[in-house]
mmCIF file of C-alpha atoms in Angstrom:
data_model
loop_
_atom_site.group_PDB
_atom_site.id
_atom_site.type_symbol
_atom_site.label_atom_id
_atom_site.label_comp_id
_atom_site.label_asym_id
_atom_site.label_seq_id
_atom_site.Cartn_x
_atom_site.Cartn_y
_atom_site.Cartn_z
ATOM 1 C CA UNK A 1 51.499 109.114 100.681
ATOM 2 C CA UNK A 2 51.242 105.327 100.289
ATOM 3 C CA UNK A 3 51.588 104.086 96.863
ATOM 4 C CA UNK A 4 53.925 104.146 94.575
ATOM 5 C CA UNK A 5 51.644 105.624 91.379
ATOM 6 C CA UNK A 6 50.765 108.746 93.552
ATOM 7 C CA UNK A 7 54.584 108.938 94.822
ATOM 8 C CA UNK A 8 54.771 109.228 90.521
ATOM 9 C CA UNK A 9 52.067 112.058 90.027
ATOM 10 C CA UNK A 10 53.774 113.866 93.023
ATOM 11 C CA UNK A 11 57.037 113.224 90.328
ATOM 12 C CA UNK A 12 55.401 114.691 87.506
ATOM 13 C CA UNK A 13 53.548 117.380 89.543
ATOM 14 C CA UNK A 14 57.212 118.727 90.411
ATOM 15 C CA UNK A 15 58.007 118.712 86.973
ATOM 16 C CA UNK A 16 55.569 121.147 85.545
ATOM 17 C CA UNK A 17 55.930 123.089 88.349
ATOM 18 C CA UNK A 18 59.727 123.560 87.846
ATOM 19 C CA UNK A 19 60.978 122.907 90.856
ATOM 20 C CA UNK A 20 64.126 121.727 91.993
ATOM 21 C CA UNK A 21 64.057 118.596 93.706
ATOM 22 C CA UNK A 22 65.817 115.260 94.229
ATOM 23 C CA UNK A 23 64.701 111.899 94.540
ATOM 24 C CA UNK A 24 66.132 109.491 96.876
ATOM 25 C CA UNK A 25 66.195 106.136 97.742
ATOM 26 C CA UNK A 26 67.223 104.759 101.525
ATOM 27 C CA UNK A 27 67.823 101.048 102.670
ATOM 28 C CA UNK A 28 67.941 99.522 106.260
ATOM 29 C CA UNK A 29 71.368 98.109 106.011
ATOM 30 C CA UNK A 30 70.894 94.508 107.698
ATOM 31 C CA UNK A 31 67.552 94.721 107.718
ATOM 32 C CA UNK A 32 67.057 91.045 107.961
ATOM 33 C CA UNK A 33 68.855 90.241 110.635
ATOM 34 C CA UNK A 34 66.402 92.340 112.687
ATOM 35 C CA UNK A 35 64.005 90.826 111.245
ATOM 36 C CA UNK A 36 65.407 87.251 111.866
ATOM 37 C CA UNK A 37 66.813 88.247 115.257
ATOM 38 C CA UNK A 38 63.204 89.697 117.193
ATOM 39 C CA UNK A 39 60.679 88.553 114.516
ATOM 40 C CA UNK A 40 58.439 89.437 111.693
ATOM 41 C CA UNK A 41 56.456 91.688 114.157
ATOM 42 C CA UNK A 42 59.522 93.459 116.155
ATOM 43 C CA UNK A 43 60.595 94.151 112.293
ATOM 44 C CA UNK A 44 57.410 95.127 111.258
ATOM 45 C CA UNK A 45 57.161 98.021 113.720
ATOM 46 C CA UNK A 46 60.648 98.936 112.694
ATOM 47 C CA UNK A 47 59.857 99.523 109.545
ATOM 48 C CA UNK A 48 56.905 101.806 110.812
ATOM 49 C CA UNK A 49 59.430 103.464 112.555
ATOM 50 C CA UNK A 50 61.758 104.258 110.607
ATOM 51 C CA UNK A 51 59.022 105.902 108.373
ATOM 52 C CA UNK A 52 57.919 108.086 110.995
ATOM 53 C CA UNK A 53 61.508 109.355 112.239
ATOM 54 C CA UNK A 54 62.391 110.341 108.386
ATOM 55 C CA UNK A 55 59.023 111.764 107.921
ATOM 56 C CA UNK A 56 59.751 114.481 110.361
ATOM 57 C CA UNK A 57 62.586 115.430 108.364
ATOM 58 C CA UNK A 58 60.808 116.340 105.155
ATOM 59 C CA UNK A 59 58.386 119.466 104.826
ATOM 60 C CA UNK A 60 54.682 119.457 103.713
ATOM 61 C CA UNK A 61 55.552 119.872 99.947
ATOM 62 C CA UNK A 62 57.708 116.898 99.926
ATOM 63 C CA UNK A 63 56.376 113.031 99.255
ATOM 64 C CA UNK A 64 57.326 109.958 100.299
ATOM 65 C CA UNK A 65 56.897 105.830 100.270
ATOM 66 C CA UNK A 66 57.723 103.037 101.738
ATOM 67 C CA UNK A 67 58.074 100.775 98.443
ATOM 68 C CA UNK A 68 58.763 97.638 100.065
ATOM 69 C CA UNK A 69 60.569 95.609 102.371
ATOM 70 C CA UNK A 70 63.035 98.225 103.690
ATOM 71 C CA UNK A 71 62.990 100.379 100.753
ATOM 72 C CA UNK A 72 61.983 104.160 100.631
ATOM 73 C CA UNK A 73 61.519 106.350 98.011
ATOM 74 C CA UNK A 74 61.792 110.416 98.931
ATOM 75 C CA UNK A 75 60.918 113.733 96.209
ATOM 76 C CA UNK A 76 62.685 115.878 98.697
ATOM 77 C CA UNK A 77 63.069 119.934 97.723
ATOM 78 C CA UNK A 78 66.209 121.111 97.736
ATOM 79 C CA UNK A 79 68.486 123.945 95.504
ATOM 80 C CA UNK A 80 71.342 121.410 95.054
ATOM 81 C CA UNK A 81 73.026 117.984 95.893
ATOM 82 C CA UNK A 82 75.634 120.183 98.328
ATOM 83 C CA UNK A 83 72.579 122.228 100.294
ATOM 84 C CA UNK A 84 70.872 118.686 100.337
ATOM 85 C CA UNK A 85 73.591 116.883 101.764
ATOM 86 C CA UNK A 86 74.967 119.222 104.099
ATOM 87 C CA UNK A 87 71.268 120.849 105.135
ATOM 88 C CA UNK A 88 69.137 117.719 105.024
ATOM 89 C CA UNK A 89 70.920 114.100 104.854
ATOM 90 C CA UNK A 90 73.372 114.428 107.430
ATOM 91 C CA UNK A 91 71.030 116.140 110.303
ATOM 92 C CA UNK A 92 68.641 112.882 109.026
ATOM 93 C CA UNK A 93 71.260 109.956 109.674
ATOM 94 C CA UNK A 94 71.169 112.074 112.719
ATOM 95 C CA UNK A 95 67.798 111.448 113.929
ATOM 96 C CA UNK A 96 67.682 107.723 112.658
ATOM 97 C CA UNK A 97 70.477 107.197 114.459
ATOM 98 C CA UNK A 98 68.690 108.626 117.239
ATOM 99 C CA UNK A 99 64.998 106.681 116.632
ATOM 100 C CA UNK A 100 63.561 105.790 120.684
ATOM 101 C CA UNK A 101 63.033 102.337 119.072
ATOM 102 C CA UNK A 102 65.019 100.004 121.830
ATOM 103 C CA UNK A 103 66.257 97.398 118.640
ATOM 104 C CA UNK A 104 67.538 100.620 116.797
ATOM 105 C CA UNK A 105 68.346 103.319 118.967
ATOM 106 C CA UNK A 106 72.607 104.024 117.838
ATOM 107 C CA UNK A 107 72.249 100.639 116.512
ATOM 108 C CA UNK A 108 70.735 101.961 113.263
ATOM 109 C CA UNK A 109 72.427 102.584 109.668
ATOM 110 C CA UNK A 110 71.207 103.611 105.858
ATOM 111 C CA UNK A 111 72.333 104.096 102.880
ATOM 112 C CA UNK A 112 71.484 106.415 100.525
ATOM 113 C CA UNK A 113 71.485 107.118 96.507
ATOM 114 C CA UNK A 114 70.744 111.013 95.366
ATOM 115 C CA UNK A 115 69.119 112.013 92.126
ATOM 116 C CA UNK A 116 69.004 115.229 91.563
ATOM 117 C CA UNK A 117 66.287 116.127 89.021
ATOM 118 C CA UNK A 118 68.104 118.759 87.083
ATOM 119 C CA UNK A 119 66.648 117.463 83.625
ATOM 120 C CA UNK A 120 63.056 118.609 83.417
ATOM 121 C CA UNK A 121 62.517 115.710 81.128
ATOM 122 C CA UNK A 122 63.976 112.851 83.196
ATOM 123 C CA UNK A 123 60.884 110.206 83.828
ATOM 124 C CA UNK A 124 60.135 109.181 86.952
ATOM 125 C CA UNK A 125 62.325 105.709 86.068
ATOM 126 C CA UNK A 126 65.258 106.926 84.977
ATOM 127 C CA UNK A 127 65.712 109.248 88.038
ATOM 128 C CA UNK A 128 64.390 106.127 90.682
ATOM 129 C CA UNK A 129 67.052 103.881 88.739
ATOM 130 C CA UNK A 130 70.189 106.036 88.745
ATOM 131 C CA UNK A 131 69.314 106.756 92.593
ATOM 132 C CA UNK A 132 69.015 102.841 93.118
ATOM 133 C CA UNK A 133 72.285 102.649 90.991
ATOM 134 C CA UNK A 134 74.331 105.186 93.601
ATOM 135 C CA UNK A 135 73.092 103.891 96.450
ATOM 136 C CA UNK A 136 73.687 100.221 95.947
ATOM 137 C CA UNK A 137 77.485 100.817 93.865
ATOM 138 C CA UNK A 138 78.569 103.597 96.293
ATOM 139 C CA UNK A 139 82.158 102.206 97.258
ATOM 140 C CA UNK A 140 81.382 102.673 100.944
ATOM 141 C CA UNK A 141 77.974 100.566 100.824
ATOM 142 C CA UNK A 142 80.206 97.765 103.046
ATOM 143 C CA UNK A 143 80.941 99.690 105.863
ATOM 144 C CA UNK A 144 79.008 99.593 109.171
ATOM 145 C CA UNK A 145 78.071 102.932 108.716
ATOM 146 C CA UNK A 146 75.771 104.949 106.830
ATOM 147 C CA UNK A 147 76.498 105.087 103.605
ATOM 148 C CA UNK A 148 75.453 107.210 100.653
ATOM 149 C CA UNK A 149 76.294 108.705 96.966
ATOM 150 C CA UNK A 150 75.376 111.522 94.386
ATOM 151 C CA UNK A 151 74.774 111.250 90.908
ATOM 152 C CA UNK A 152 76.760 112.679 89.189
ATOM 153 C CA UNK A 153 78.109 111.390 85.108
ATOM 154 C CA UNK A 154 81.423 110.662 85.937
ATOM 155 C CA UNK A 155 79.999 108.079 88.710
ATOM 156 C CA UNK A 156 77.523 106.858 85.315
ATOM 157 C CA UNK A 157 80.871 105.960 83.526
ATOM 158 C CA UNK A 158 82.873 104.638 86.051
ATOM 159 C CA UNK A 159 79.800 102.257 86.850
ATOM 160 C CA UNK A 160 79.447 101.706 82.869
ATOM 161 C CA UNK A 161 83.194 101.408 82.248
ATOM 162 C CA UNK A 162 83.200 98.639 85.443
ATOM 163 C CA UNK A 163 80.485 96.075 83.855
ATOM 164 C CA UNK A 164 81.863 96.517 80.676
ATOM 165 C CA UNK A 165 84.971 95.162 81.787
ATOM 166 C CA UNK A 166 82.634 92.472 84.082
ATOM 167 C CA UNK A 167 81.954 91.105 80.741
ATOM 168 C CA UNK A 168 84.913 90.882 78.773
ATOM 169 C CA UNK A 169 85.589 88.820 81.997
ATOM 170 C CA UNK A 170 83.286 86.524 81.111
ATOM 171 C CA UNK A 171 83.873 86.253 77.502
ATOM 172 C CA UNK A 172 87.150 86.799 77.076
ATOM 173 C CA UNK A 173 88.295 83.203 77.006
ATOM 174 C CA UNK A 174 86.258 82.107 74.176
ATOM 175 C CA UNK A 175 87.090 85.561 72.565
ATOM 176 C CA UNK A 176 90.503 85.225 73.263
ATOM 177 C CA UNK A 177 90.862 88.210 74.948
ATOM 178 C CA UNK A 178 92.916 86.854 77.704
ATOM 179 C CA UNK A 179 96.720 86.506 77.416
ATOM 180 C CA UNK A 180 99.976 85.162 79.403
ATOM 181 C CA UNK A 181 102.511 87.685 80.145
ATOM 182 C CA UNK A 182 105.839 86.307 81.277
ATOM 183 C CA UNK A 183 108.375 88.746 83.383
ATOM 184 C CA UNK A 184 111.643 87.501 83.567
ATOM 185 C CA UNK A 185 113.682 87.018 86.929
ATOM 186 C CA UNK A 186 117.306 87.499 86.691
ATOM 187 C CA UNK A 187 120.521 86.169 89.199
ATOM 188 C CA UNK A 188 121.577 89.104 91.506
ATOM 189 C CA UNK A 189 125.029 87.263 90.345
ATOM 190 C CA UNK A 190 125.138 86.881 87.023
ATOM 191 C CA UNK A 191 122.406 88.981 85.470
ATOM 192 C CA UNK A 192 121.322 86.210 83.581
ATOM 193 C CA UNK A 193 117.404 85.432 83.174
ATOM 194 C CA UNK A 194 116.682 82.292 85.586
ATOM 195 C CA UNK A 195 112.888 82.384 85.986
ATOM 196 C CA UNK A 196 109.505 83.999 85.170
ATOM 197 C CA UNK A 197 106.121 85.130 87.251
ATOM 198 C CA UNK A 198 103.536 84.126 84.892
ATOM 199 C CA UNK A 199 100.648 87.496 84.698
ATOM 200 C CA UNK A 200 97.521 87.545 83.182
ATOM 201 C CA UNK A 201 96.785 90.074 81.554
ATOM 202 C CA UNK A 202 93.519 91.192 79.135
ATOM 203 C CA UNK A 203 92.461 93.125 76.143
ATOM 204 C CA UNK A 204 89.453 94.945 75.042
ATOM 205 C CA UNK A 205 87.245 94.540 71.702
ATOM 206 C CA UNK A 206 89.915 97.037 69.669
ATOM 207 C CA UNK A 207 92.787 94.852 71.039
ATOM 208 C CA UNK A 208 94.298 97.479 73.680
ATOM 209 C CA UNK A 209 95.633 96.533 77.630
ATOM 210 C CA UNK A 210 92.586 96.790 80.009
ATOM 211 C CA UNK A 211 95.098 97.874 83.050
ATOM 212 C CA UNK A 212 95.602 95.327 85.474
ATOM 213 C CA UNK A 213 93.878 97.403 88.474
ATOM 214 C CA UNK A 214 90.824 97.971 87.136
ATOM 215 C CA UNK A 215 90.181 93.993 85.484
ATOM 216 C CA UNK A 216 91.651 92.267 88.686
ATOM 217 C CA UNK A 217 88.746 93.006 91.396
ATOM 218 C CA UNK A 218 86.293 92.360 89.004
ATOM 219 C CA UNK A 219 87.468 88.649 88.371
ATOM 220 C CA UNK A 220 87.954 88.306 92.363
ATOM 221 C CA UNK A 221 84.561 89.680 92.575
ATOM 222 C CA UNK A 222 82.495 87.738 90.299
ATOM 223 C CA UNK A 223 84.562 84.402 91.026
ATOM 224 C CA UNK A 224 86.457 84.338 87.051
ATOM 225 C CA UNK A 225 89.822 84.710 89.161
ATOM 226 C CA UNK A 226 89.760 80.872 89.604
ATOM 227 C CA UNK A 227 89.547 79.432 86.038
ATOM 228 C CA UNK A 228 91.467 82.286 85.127
ATOM 229 C CA UNK A 229 94.221 80.760 87.089
ATOM 230 C CA UNK A 230 93.657 77.725 85.732
ATOM 231 C CA UNK A 231 93.695 78.526 82.015
ATOM 232 C CA UNK A 232 96.984 80.369 82.857
ATOM 233 C CA UNK A 233 98.800 77.544 84.834
ATOM 234 C CA UNK A 234 97.937 75.311 81.975
ATOM 235 C CA UNK A 235 98.604 77.404 79.399
ATOM 236 C CA UNK A 236 102.348 77.720 80.307
ATOM 237 C CA UNK A 237 103.035 74.296 81.520
ATOM 238 C CA UNK A 238 101.705 73.219 77.518
ATOM 239 C CA UNK A 239 104.510 75.894 76.473
ATOM 240 C CA UNK A 240 107.150 74.751 78.542
ATOM 241 C CA UNK A 241 106.596 70.689 77.949
ATOM 242 C CA UNK A 242 106.700 71.943 74.072
ATOM 243 C CA UNK A 243 110.315 73.208 74.736
ATOM 244 C CA UNK A 244 111.330 70.255 76.597
ATOM 245 C CA UNK A 245 110.466 68.254 73.932
ATOM 246 C CA UNK A 246 112.046 70.441 71.228
ATOM 247 C CA UNK A 247 115.334 70.397 73.557
ATOM 248 C CA UNK A 248 115.113 74.099 74.364
ATOM 249 C CA UNK A 249 115.696 76.199 77.877
ATOM 250 C CA UNK A 250 113.065 75.747 80.526
ATOM 251 C CA UNK A 251 113.597 78.366 83.903
ATOM 252 C CA UNK A 252 111.551 77.854 86.786
ATOM 253 C CA UNK A 253 108.030 79.739 86.671
ATOM 254 C CA UNK A 254 106.198 80.701 89.046
ATOM 255 C CA UNK A 255 102.385 81.207 88.414
ATOM 256 C CA UNK A 256 100.288 83.751 91.742
ATOM 257 C CA UNK A 257 97.341 81.464 93.814
ATOM 258 C CA UNK A 258 94.843 84.039 94.096
ATOM 259 C CA UNK A 259 93.193 84.205 98.330
ATOM 260 C CA UNK A 260 90.235 83.100 96.676
ATOM 261 C CA UNK A 261 91.583 79.659 96.444
ATOM 262 C CA UNK A 262 91.353 79.380 99.800
ATOM 263 C CA UNK A 263 87.941 78.504 99.848
ATOM 264 C CA UNK A 264 87.853 75.544 97.775
ATOM 265 C CA UNK A 265 88.541 72.509 98.421
ATOM 266 C CA UNK A 266 89.840 71.320 95.104
ATOM 267 C CA UNK A 267 92.729 73.891 94.940
ATOM 268 C CA UNK A 268 95.513 71.327 95.623
ATOM 269 C CA UNK A 269 94.095 68.688 92.727
ATOM 270 C CA UNK A 270 93.116 71.264 90.499
ATOM 271 C CA UNK A 271 96.764 72.153 90.534
ATOM 272 C CA UNK A 272 97.995 68.548 90.402
ATOM 273 C CA UNK A 273 95.569 66.929 87.356
ATOM 274 C CA UNK A 274 97.002 69.507 85.344
ATOM 275 C CA UNK A 275 100.364 69.192 86.333
ATOM 276 C CA UNK A 276 99.876 65.460 85.127
ATOM 277 C CA UNK A 277 99.116 66.415 81.775
ATOM 278 C CA UNK A 278 102.405 67.100 81.472
ATOM 279 C CA UNK A 279 105.858 66.733 81.817
ATOM 280 C CA UNK A 280 107.477 69.585 83.432
ATOM 281 C CA UNK A 281 109.593 68.761 86.270
ATOM 282 C CA UNK A 282 107.188 69.888 89.705
ATOM 283 C CA UNK A 283 111.292 71.340 90.766
ATOM 284 C CA UNK A 284 110.356 74.150 88.020
ATOM 285 C CA UNK A 285 106.902 75.583 89.128
ATOM 286 C CA UNK A 286 106.645 77.614 92.047
ATOM 287 C CA UNK A 287 103.231 78.805 93.635
ATOM 288 C CA UNK A 288 103.365 82.082 95.023
ATOM 289 C CA UNK A 289 100.784 83.184 98.167
ATOM 290 C CA UNK A 290 99.829 86.295 98.606
ATOM 291 C CA UNK A 291 101.356 88.014 101.706
ATOM 292 C CA UNK A 292 97.705 89.034 102.871
ATOM 293 C CA UNK A 293 96.827 85.572 103.483
ATOM 294 C CA UNK A 294 93.654 85.085 105.566
ATOM 295 C CA UNK A 295 93.326 81.758 106.136
ATOM 296 C CA UNK A 296 93.877 79.536 109.793
ATOM 297 C CA UNK A 297 97.652 78.239 110.384
ATOM 298 C CA UNK A 298 96.441 74.639 109.907
ATOM 299 C CA UNK A 299 95.092 75.110 106.515
ATOM 300 C CA UNK A 300 97.288 76.443 105.177
ATOM 301 C CA UNK A 301 100.601 74.364 106.817
ATOM 302 C CA UNK A 302 98.006 71.782 105.096
ATOM 303 C CA UNK A 303 98.123 73.397 101.560
ATOM 304 C CA UNK A 304 101.940 73.859 101.495
ATOM 305 C CA UNK A 305 102.624 70.306 102.540
ATOM 306 C CA UNK A 306 100.792 69.413 100.276
ATOM 307 C CA UNK A 307 102.379 71.363 97.213
ATOM 308 C CA UNK A 308 105.609 69.925 98.765
ATOM 309 C CA UNK A 309 105.186 66.460 98.548
ATOM 310 C CA UNK A 310 103.937 66.855 95.024
ATOM 311 C CA UNK A 311 107.375 68.329 94.372
ATOM 312 C CA UNK A 312 106.481 72.269 94.345
ATOM 313 C CA UNK A 313 108.035 74.938 95.810
ATOM 314 C CA UNK A 314 105.966 77.548 97.358
ATOM 315 C CA UNK A 315 106.564 81.535 97.425
ATOM 316 C CA UNK A 316 105.485 84.454 99.309
ATOM 317 C CA UNK A 317 104.858 86.868 97.699
ATOM 318 C CA UNK A 318 104.647 90.942 98.317
ATOM 319 C CA UNK A 319 106.793 90.411 102.237
ATOM 320 C CA UNK A 320 106.891 93.300 104.169
ATOM 321 C CA UNK A 321 103.803 95.410 102.241
ATOM 322 C CA UNK A 322 101.136 94.253 105.147
ATOM 323 C CA UNK A 323 100.957 93.432 108.809
ATOM 324 C CA UNK A 324 100.539 89.526 108.175
ATOM 325 C CA UNK A 325 104.134 88.718 106.825
ATOM 326 C CA UNK A 326 105.889 87.951 109.479
ATOM 327 C CA UNK A 327 103.019 85.976 111.222
ATOM 328 C CA UNK A 328 103.267 83.661 107.756
ATOM 329 C CA UNK A 329 106.588 83.311 108.296
ATOM 330 C CA UNK A 330 106.280 82.002 111.836
ATOM 331 C CA UNK A 331 104.017 79.052 110.732
ATOM 332 C CA UNK A 332 104.493 78.436 107.029
ATOM 333 C CA UNK A 333 106.912 76.585 105.754
ATOM 334 C CA UNK A 334 107.834 78.384 102.750
ATOM 335 C CA UNK A 335 110.419 78.251 100.029
ATOM 336 C CA UNK A 336 111.083 81.374 98.702
ATOM 337 C CA UNK A 337 110.294 85.586 100.023
ATOM 338 C CA UNK A 338 109.625 88.172 97.380
ATOM 339 C CA UNK A 339 110.318 91.758 99.149
ATOM 340 C CA UNK A 340 107.766 93.597 97.861
ATOM 341 C CA UNK A 341 108.255 97.114 95.512
ATOM 342 C CA UNK A 342 107.542 99.300 98.279
ATOM 343 C CA UNK A 343 110.717 99.309 99.372
ATOM 344 C CA UNK A 344 112.115 100.240 96.062
ATOM 345 C CA UNK A 345 109.064 102.924 95.013
ATOM 346 C CA UNK A 346 111.567 105.830 96.189
ATOM 347 C CA UNK A 347 114.901 105.332 96.782
ATOM 348 C CA UNK A 348 116.108 103.663 99.683
ATOM 349 C CA UNK A 349 117.363 105.330 102.181
ATOM 350 C CA UNK A 350 117.710 105.214 106.329
ATOM 351 C CA UNK A 351 115.489 103.534 107.754
ATOM 352 C CA UNK A 352 113.946 101.903 104.660
ATOM 353 C CA UNK A 353 117.255 100.584 103.818
ATOM 354 C CA UNK A 354 118.239 99.557 107.294
ATOM 355 C CA UNK A 355 114.733 97.704 107.508
ATOM 356 C CA UNK A 356 115.348 96.037 104.454
ATOM 357 C CA UNK A 357 118.890 94.905 105.334
ATOM 358 C CA UNK A 358 117.687 93.656 108.489
ATOM 359 C CA UNK A 359 114.554 91.731 106.440
ATOM 360 C CA UNK A 360 117.026 90.274 104.317
ATOM 361 C CA UNK A 361 119.920 88.969 106.956
ATOM 362 C CA UNK A 362 116.988 87.382 108.677
ATOM 363 C CA UNK A 363 115.505 85.233 105.747
ATOM 364 C CA UNK A 364 119.073 84.397 105.484
ATOM 365 C CA UNK A 365 119.312 83.116 108.809
ATOM 366 C CA UNK A 366 115.828 81.485 108.204
ATOM 367 C CA UNK A 367 117.371 79.984 104.931
ATOM 368 C CA UNK A 368 115.081 81.159 102.530
ATOM 369 C CA UNK A 369 115.489 82.181 99.025
ATOM 370 C CA UNK A 370 115.191 85.681 98.155
ATOM 371 C CA UNK A 371 113.516 87.571 95.502
ATOM 372 C CA UNK A 372 113.382 91.413 94.976
ATOM 373 C CA UNK A 373 110.680 92.662 93.107
ATOM 374 C CA UNK A 374 110.163 95.778 91.306
ATOM 375 C CA UNK A 375 113.594 96.817 91.358
ATOM 376 C CA UNK A 376 113.845 99.750 88.603
ATOM 377 C CA UNK A 377 116.425 101.826 89.313
ATOM 378 C CA UNK A 378 120.284 101.529 89.023
ATOM 379 C CA UNK A 379 121.166 102.109 92.792
ATOM 380 C CA UNK A 380 118.488 99.820 93.388
ATOM 381 C CA UNK A 381 119.852 96.724 92.044
ATOM 382 C CA UNK A 382 123.375 97.746 93.656
ATOM 383 C CA UNK A 383 121.398 97.921 97.022
ATOM 384 C CA UNK A 384 119.599 94.505 96.817
ATOM 385 C CA UNK A 385 123.329 92.963 95.116
ATOM 386 C CA UNK A 386 124.884 94.600 97.790
ATOM 387 C CA UNK A 387 122.667 92.511 100.585
ATOM 388 C CA UNK A 388 123.177 89.019 98.906
ATOM 389 C CA UNK A 389 119.459 88.516 97.518
ATOM 390 C CA UNK A 390 119.223 85.630 95.351
ATOM 391 C CA UNK A 391 116.788 87.027 92.202
ATOM 392 C CA UNK A 392 115.607 90.161 90.966
ATOM 393 C CA UNK A 393 112.609 90.982 89.170
ATOM 394 C CA UNK A 394 111.326 94.767 88.015
ATOM 395 C CA UNK A 395 111.774 96.779 85.172
ATOM 396 C CA UNK A 396 114.929 97.780 85.639
ATOM 397 C CA UNK A 397 116.190 94.789 83.587
ATOM 398 C CA UNK A 398 113.017 93.610 82.010
ATOM 399 C CA UNK A 399 108.988 94.621 81.983
ATOM 400 C CA UNK A 400 106.016 91.530 81.951
ATOM 401 C CA UNK A 401 106.669 90.165 78.107
ATOM 402 C CA UNK A 402 103.950 87.973 75.701
ATOM 403 C CA UNK A 403 104.971 84.326 76.870
ATOM 404 C CA UNK A 404 106.690 83.552 72.978
ATOM 405 C CA UNK A 405 108.517 86.979 73.640
ATOM 406 C CA UNK A 406 109.773 85.239 76.932
ATOM 407 C CA UNK A 407 110.786 81.923 75.222
ATOM 408 C CA UNK A 408 112.318 84.467 72.377
ATOM 409 C CA UNK A 409 114.229 86.383 74.961
ATOM 410 C CA UNK A 410 115.521 82.758 77.150
ATOM 411 C CA UNK A 411 116.365 81.033 73.560
ATOM 412 C CA UNK A 412 118.770 84.093 72.473
ATOM 413 C CA UNK A 413 120.080 84.156 76.000
ATOM 414 C CA UNK A 414 120.864 80.793 75.648
ATOM 415 C CA UNK A 415 121.989 81.321 71.801
ATOM 416 C CA UNK A 416 124.833 84.356 73.358
ATOM 417 C CA UNK A 417 125.707 82.187 76.293
ATOM 418 C CA UNK A 418 126.795 79.336 74.183
ATOM 419 C CA UNK A 419 128.663 81.622 71.709
ATOM 420 C CA UNK A 420 130.527 82.879 74.004
ATOM 421 C CA UNK A 421 131.732 79.650 75.700
ATOM 422 C CA UNK A 422 132.901 79.049 72.222
ATOM 423 C CA UNK A 423 134.703 81.867 71.793
ATOM 424 C CA UNK A 424 136.923 81.355 74.952
ATOM 425 C CA UNK A 425 137.544 77.944 74.065
#
């Protein structure tokens, strides 16, 4: 079959005959590379060879076209999605992988989107769109190996939800959908609030909080995270500056520096420029770098040096949650280390306690200020206090709260402390 119009007619014919079939979209992964590496003539031959191999997997009653470039549309008879995947898709992928074209042999990877047409009122356009939606947005699309997704209502709802959240992330600042929350950090010795971590929160149009695990990945994907990190930073600094002018207490505030910032040469100047607009002492500001930092050592050292020269403190977040923690300590001039919550997700026992003990002892030898984060149980509090950590952050003491609630709590604690001092006199 040579053209899309003919395929559409075939689709309508299947519908009229009430036949069981699926519309499948297939794409060759990294085809541009083959075209650029081997030339257009070789690229055209690849497209023909793939088409011919695909044709060998189809029955005479099925249909297929190459729509454009390396995109193929297939109408394949099948009784169900499960049968299609087991009896056609997987064998088809194996046949493609063994394509005799020397450029492609055991080097051809493809992506598939499958829409089983069980609604006989479904138009070709809708089935085609849904199949492409599945192909492009499957969780495994970035894998080097072949990937596929079968359309299900849950998949569509998940897609629509993610796109809705993406819309909120873009419009959130203008519509006041973002808020700054702060989670207090307390002294492991006195239980007094001695710091806080600024955290970004997003609320939908009905005022309900969007789970962070839903909107934060999207912020990173669409690049808004940089803008929102700076928005959050200025929001908190402005409030701290106001409190200083009102002669109210402030404590050290920490801010997460997202990994995506490291691709931006202006990262340091952005934070510096905002800081210069306010009279907040630099030693009251801590920049938290994620444990999963994936940049070269030279860049990391230069960046931390810039922050240090301006008086900022630098912390390593999520320590112990990945394989790069010790490597970062080896070359980076870090002031503060935050021990990851993974050590406290279950009551520490056995090797876990021994490892935690060894980590704290090592960090002390290195002269690090130590924060235990994600602490929720009393026995965990007692453990880290016995080990000699400096600060504790977690639900056992406080959950993240709106910024104004945090400062109100700080004022209340300060008032209670002053009252206690008066009583003791």
